[in-house]
XYZ file of N, CA, C and O in Angstrom:
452
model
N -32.732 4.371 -23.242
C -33.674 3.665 -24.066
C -34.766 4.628 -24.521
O -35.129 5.459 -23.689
N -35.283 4.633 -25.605
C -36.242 5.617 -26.332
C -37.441 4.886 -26.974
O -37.677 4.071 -27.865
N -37.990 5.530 -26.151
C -39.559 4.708 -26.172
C -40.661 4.788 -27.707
O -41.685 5.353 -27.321
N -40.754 4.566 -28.679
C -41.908 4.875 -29.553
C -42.991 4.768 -29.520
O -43.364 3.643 -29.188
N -43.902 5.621 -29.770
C -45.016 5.717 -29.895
C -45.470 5.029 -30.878
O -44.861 5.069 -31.947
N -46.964 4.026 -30.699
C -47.538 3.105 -31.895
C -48.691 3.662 -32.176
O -49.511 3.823 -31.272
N -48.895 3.958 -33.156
C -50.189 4.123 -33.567
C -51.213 3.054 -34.168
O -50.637 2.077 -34.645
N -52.431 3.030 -34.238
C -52.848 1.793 -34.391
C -52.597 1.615 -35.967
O -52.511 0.490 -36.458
N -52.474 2.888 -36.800
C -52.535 2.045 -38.149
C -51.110 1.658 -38.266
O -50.934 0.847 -39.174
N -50.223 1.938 -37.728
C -48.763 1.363 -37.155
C -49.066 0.017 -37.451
O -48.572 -0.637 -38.369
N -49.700 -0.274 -36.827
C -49.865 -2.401 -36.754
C -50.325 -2.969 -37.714
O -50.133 -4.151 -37.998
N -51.154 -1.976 -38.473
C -52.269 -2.968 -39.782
C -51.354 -2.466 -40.794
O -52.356 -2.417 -41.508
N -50.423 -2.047 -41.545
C -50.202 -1.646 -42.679
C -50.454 -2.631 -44.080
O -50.268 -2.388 -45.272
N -50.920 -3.746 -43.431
C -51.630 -4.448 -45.114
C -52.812 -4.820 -45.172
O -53.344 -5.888 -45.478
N -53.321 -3.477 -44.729
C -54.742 -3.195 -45.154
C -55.744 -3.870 -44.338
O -56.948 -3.925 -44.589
N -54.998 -4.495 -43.107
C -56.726 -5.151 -42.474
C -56.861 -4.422 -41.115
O -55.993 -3.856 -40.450
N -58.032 -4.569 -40.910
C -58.911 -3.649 -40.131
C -59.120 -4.467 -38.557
O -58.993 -5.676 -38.366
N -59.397 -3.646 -37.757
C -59.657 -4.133 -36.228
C -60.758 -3.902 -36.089
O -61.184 -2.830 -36.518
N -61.531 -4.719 -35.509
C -62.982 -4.832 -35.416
C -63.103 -5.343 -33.647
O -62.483 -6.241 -33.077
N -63.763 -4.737 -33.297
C -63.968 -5.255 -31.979
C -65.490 -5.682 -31.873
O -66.446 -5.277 -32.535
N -65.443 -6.614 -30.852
C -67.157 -7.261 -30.879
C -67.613 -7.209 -29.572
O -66.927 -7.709 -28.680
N -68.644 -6.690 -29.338
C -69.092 -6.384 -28.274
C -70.386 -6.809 -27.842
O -71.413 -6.339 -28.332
N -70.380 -7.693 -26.931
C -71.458 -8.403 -26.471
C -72.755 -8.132 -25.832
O -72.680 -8.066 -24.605
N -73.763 -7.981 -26.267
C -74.929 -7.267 -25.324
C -75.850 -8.230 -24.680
O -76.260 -9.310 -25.106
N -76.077 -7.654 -23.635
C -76.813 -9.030 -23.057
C -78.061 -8.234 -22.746
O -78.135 -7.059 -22.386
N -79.602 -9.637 -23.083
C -80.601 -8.931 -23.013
C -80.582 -8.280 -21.688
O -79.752 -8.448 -20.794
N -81.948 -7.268 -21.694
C -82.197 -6.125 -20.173
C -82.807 -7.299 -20.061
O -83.247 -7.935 -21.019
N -82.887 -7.791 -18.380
C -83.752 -8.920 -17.834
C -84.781 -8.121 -17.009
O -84.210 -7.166 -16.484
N -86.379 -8.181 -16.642
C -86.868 -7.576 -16.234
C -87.285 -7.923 -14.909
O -87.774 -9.039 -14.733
N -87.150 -7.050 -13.860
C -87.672 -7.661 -12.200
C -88.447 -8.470 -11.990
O -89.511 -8.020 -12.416
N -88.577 -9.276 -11.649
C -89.480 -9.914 -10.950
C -90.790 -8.916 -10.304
O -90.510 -7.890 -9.683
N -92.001 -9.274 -10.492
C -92.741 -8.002 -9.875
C -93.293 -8.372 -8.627
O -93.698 -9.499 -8.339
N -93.292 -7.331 -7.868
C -93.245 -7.407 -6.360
C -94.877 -7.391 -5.956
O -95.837 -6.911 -6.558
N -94.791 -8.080 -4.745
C -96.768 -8.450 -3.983
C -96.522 -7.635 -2.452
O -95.746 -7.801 -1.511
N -97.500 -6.788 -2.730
C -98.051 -6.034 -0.961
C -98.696 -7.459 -0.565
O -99.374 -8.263 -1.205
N -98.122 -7.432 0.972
C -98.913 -7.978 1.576
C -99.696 -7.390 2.922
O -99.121 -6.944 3.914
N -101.668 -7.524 2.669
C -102.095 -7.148 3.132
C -102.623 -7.840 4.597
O -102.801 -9.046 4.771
N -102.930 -6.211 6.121
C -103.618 -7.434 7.043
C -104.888 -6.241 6.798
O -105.038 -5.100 6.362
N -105.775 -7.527 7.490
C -107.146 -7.325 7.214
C -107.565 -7.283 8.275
O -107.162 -8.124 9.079
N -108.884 -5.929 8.836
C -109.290 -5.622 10.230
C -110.813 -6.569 10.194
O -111.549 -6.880 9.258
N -110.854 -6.757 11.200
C -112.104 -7.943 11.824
C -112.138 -7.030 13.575
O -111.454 -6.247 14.234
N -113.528 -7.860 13.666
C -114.019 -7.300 15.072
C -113.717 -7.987 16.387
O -113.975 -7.524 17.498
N -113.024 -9.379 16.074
C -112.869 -10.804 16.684
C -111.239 -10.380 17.537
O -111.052 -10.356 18.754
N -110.238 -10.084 16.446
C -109.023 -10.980 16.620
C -108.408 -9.501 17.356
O -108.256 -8.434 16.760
N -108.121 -9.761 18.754
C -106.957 -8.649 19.199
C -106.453 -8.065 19.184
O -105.572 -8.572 18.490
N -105.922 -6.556 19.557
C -105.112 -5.787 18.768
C -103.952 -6.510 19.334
O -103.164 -6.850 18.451
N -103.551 -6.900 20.696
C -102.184 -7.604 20.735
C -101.861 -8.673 19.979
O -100.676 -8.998 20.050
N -102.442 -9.217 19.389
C -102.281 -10.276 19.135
C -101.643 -10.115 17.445
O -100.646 -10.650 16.960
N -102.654 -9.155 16.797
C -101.901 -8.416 15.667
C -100.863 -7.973 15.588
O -100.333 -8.040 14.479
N -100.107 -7.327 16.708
C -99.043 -6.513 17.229
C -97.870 -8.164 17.070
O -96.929 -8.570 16.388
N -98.404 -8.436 17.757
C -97.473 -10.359 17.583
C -97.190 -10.922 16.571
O -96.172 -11.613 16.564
N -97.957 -10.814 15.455
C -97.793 -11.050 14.049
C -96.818 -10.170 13.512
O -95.740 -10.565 13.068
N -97.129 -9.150 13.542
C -96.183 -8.420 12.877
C -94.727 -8.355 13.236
O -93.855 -8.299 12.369
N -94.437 -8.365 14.712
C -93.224 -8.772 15.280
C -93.015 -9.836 14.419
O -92.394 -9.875 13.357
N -93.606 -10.676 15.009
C -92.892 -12.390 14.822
C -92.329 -12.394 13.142
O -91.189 -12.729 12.822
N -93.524 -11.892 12.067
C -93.382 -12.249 10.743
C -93.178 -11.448 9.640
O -93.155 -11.822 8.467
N -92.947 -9.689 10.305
C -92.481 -9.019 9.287
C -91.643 -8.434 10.061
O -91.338 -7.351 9.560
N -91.092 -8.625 11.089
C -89.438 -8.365 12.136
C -89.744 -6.655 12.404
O -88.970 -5.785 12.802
N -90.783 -6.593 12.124
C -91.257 -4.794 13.296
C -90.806 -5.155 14.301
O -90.661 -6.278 14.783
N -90.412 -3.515 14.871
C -90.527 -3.420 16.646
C -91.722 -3.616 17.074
O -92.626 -4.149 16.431
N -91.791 -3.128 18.354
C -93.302 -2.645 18.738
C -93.890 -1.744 18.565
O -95.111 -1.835 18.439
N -93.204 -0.462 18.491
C -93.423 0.836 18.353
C -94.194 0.396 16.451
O -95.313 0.535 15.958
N -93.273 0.019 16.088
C -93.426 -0.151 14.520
C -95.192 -0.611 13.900
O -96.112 -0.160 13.217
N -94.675 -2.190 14.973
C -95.789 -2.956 14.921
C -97.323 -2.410 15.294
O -98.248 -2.446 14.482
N -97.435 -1.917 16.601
C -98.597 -0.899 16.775
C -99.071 0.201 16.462
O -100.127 0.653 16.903
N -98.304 0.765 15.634
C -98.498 1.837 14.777
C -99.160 0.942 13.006
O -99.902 1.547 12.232
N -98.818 -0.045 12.831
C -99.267 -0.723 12.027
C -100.915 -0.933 12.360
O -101.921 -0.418 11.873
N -100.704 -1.935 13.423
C -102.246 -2.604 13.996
C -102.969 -1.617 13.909
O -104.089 -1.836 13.445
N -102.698 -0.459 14.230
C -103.627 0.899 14.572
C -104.403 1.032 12.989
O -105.616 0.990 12.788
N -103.429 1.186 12.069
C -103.943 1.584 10.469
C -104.696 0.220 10.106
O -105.298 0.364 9.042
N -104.801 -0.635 10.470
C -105.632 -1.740 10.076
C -106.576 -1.482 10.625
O -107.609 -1.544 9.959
N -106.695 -1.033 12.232
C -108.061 -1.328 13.178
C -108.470 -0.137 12.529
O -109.281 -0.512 11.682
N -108.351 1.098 12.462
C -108.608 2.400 11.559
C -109.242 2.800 10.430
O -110.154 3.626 10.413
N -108.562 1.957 9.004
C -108.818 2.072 7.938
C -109.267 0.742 7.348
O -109.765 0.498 6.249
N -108.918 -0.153 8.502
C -109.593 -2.092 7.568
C -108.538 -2.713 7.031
O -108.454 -3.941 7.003
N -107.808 -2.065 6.647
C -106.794 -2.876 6.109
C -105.194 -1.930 5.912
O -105.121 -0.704 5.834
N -104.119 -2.827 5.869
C -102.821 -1.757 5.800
C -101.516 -2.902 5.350
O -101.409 -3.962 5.967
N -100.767 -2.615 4.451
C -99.845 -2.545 3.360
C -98.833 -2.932 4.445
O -98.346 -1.991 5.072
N -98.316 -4.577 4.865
C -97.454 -5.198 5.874
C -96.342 -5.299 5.629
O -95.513 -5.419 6.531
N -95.915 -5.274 3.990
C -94.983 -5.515 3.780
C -94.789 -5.650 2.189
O -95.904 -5.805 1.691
N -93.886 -5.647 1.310
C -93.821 -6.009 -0.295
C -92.575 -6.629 -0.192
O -91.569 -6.313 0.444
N -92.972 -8.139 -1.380
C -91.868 -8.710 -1.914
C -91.976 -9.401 -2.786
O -92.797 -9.149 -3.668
N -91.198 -10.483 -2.829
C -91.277 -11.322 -4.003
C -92.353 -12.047 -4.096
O -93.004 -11.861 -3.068
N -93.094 -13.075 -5.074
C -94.136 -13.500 -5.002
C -94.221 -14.469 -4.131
O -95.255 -14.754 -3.527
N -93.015 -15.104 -3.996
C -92.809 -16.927 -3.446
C -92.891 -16.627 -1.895
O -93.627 -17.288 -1.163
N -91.740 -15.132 -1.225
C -92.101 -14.575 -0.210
C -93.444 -14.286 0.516
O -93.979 -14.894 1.443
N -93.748 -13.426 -0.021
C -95.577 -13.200 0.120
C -95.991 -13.802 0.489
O -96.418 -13.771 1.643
N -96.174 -15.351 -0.878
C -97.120 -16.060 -0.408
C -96.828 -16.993 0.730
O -97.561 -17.885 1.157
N -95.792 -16.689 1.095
C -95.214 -17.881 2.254
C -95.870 -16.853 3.728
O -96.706 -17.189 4.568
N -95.241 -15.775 3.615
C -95.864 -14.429 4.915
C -97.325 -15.167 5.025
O -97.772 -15.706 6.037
N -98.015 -15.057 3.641
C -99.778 -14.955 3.512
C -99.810 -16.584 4.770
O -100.202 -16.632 5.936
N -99.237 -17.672 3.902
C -99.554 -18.833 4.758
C -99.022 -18.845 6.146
O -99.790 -19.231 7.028
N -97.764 -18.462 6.481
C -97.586 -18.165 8.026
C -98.378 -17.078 8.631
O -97.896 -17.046 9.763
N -99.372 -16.086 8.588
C -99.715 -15.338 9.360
C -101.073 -15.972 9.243
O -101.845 -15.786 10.185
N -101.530 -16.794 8.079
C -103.374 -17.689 7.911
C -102.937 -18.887 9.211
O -103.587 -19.175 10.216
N -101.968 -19.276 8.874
C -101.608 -20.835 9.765
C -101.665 -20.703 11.473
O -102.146 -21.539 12.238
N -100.970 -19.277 11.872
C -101.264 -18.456 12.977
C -101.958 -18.505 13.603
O -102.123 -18.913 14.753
N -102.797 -17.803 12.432
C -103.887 -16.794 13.002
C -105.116 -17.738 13.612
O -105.825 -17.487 14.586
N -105.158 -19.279 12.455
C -106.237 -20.337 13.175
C -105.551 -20.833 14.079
O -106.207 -21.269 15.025
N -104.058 -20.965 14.162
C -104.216 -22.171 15.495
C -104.433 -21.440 16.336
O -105.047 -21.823 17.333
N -104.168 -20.658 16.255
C -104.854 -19.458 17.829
C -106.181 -19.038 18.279
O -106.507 -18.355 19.250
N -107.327 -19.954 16.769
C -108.275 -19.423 16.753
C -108.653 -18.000 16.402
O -109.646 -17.560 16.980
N -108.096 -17.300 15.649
C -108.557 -15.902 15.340
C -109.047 -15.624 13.737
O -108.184 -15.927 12.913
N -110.232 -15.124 13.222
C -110.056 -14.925 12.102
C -109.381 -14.213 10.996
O -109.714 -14.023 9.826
N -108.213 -13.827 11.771
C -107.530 -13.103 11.043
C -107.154 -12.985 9.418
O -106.329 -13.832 9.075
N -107.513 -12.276 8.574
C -107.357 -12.046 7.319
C -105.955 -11.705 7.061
O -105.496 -10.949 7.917
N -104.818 -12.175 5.759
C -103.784 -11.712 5.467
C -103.845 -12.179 3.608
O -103.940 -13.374 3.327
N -103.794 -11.379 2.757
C -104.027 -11.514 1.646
C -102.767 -10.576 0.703
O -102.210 -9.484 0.819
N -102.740 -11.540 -0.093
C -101.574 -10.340 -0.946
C -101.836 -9.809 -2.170
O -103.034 -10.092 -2.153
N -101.702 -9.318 -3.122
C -101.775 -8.560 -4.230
C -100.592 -7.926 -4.869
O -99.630 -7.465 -4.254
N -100.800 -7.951 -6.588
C -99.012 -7.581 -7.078
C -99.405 -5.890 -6.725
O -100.448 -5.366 -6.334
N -98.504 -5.521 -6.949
C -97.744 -4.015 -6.689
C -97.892 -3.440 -8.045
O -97.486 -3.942 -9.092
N -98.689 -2.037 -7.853
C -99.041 -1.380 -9.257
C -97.177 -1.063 -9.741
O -96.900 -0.534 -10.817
């Protein structure tokens, strides 16, 4: 059996043309991402900070107290970034916390330059 080769103008010989259509779909743009911040006070524990961060941004300990440290240090330190709906859910579980335990603990978020 002997195979031929087709060429494409092989197929059109009465004059019509192949057009292909090609679909573009808009670029969709990220969602923009929120640091969430903890905030140093003179009141609320360093263990107890160390507990937060475990419990609500899944640090170790090692992790977590190396965190607490840059808050008690510098006042404040960068816990975590995400989505907005995220964030603000972190922001209300570590505020909801932080009073029933009685502590004034600060946790605030901000978008991401």
């Amino acid at each position: 059996m002997k195979l031929r080769h087709i060429m494409m103008s092989d197929k059109f010989d009465d004059d019509r043309e192949a057009s292909v259509v090609v679909q573009t779909r808009p670029k969709t743009k990220r969602p923009p991402l929120y640091k969430v911040l903890l905030l140093n006070d003179d009141y609320t524990p360093m263990e107890f900070v160390v507990h937060i961060l475990e419990r609500f941004f899944g640090m170790n300990h090692a992790q977590a107290f190396e965190v607490m440290l840059t808050v008690h240090k510098r006042g404040v330190a960068v816990v975590g970034v995400f989505s907005h709906e995220i964030a603000e859910t972190k922001v209300g579980q570590v505020m909801d916390f932080a009073r029933r335990h009685q502590h004034p603990l600060q946790c605030t978020m901000e978008k991401e330059d």
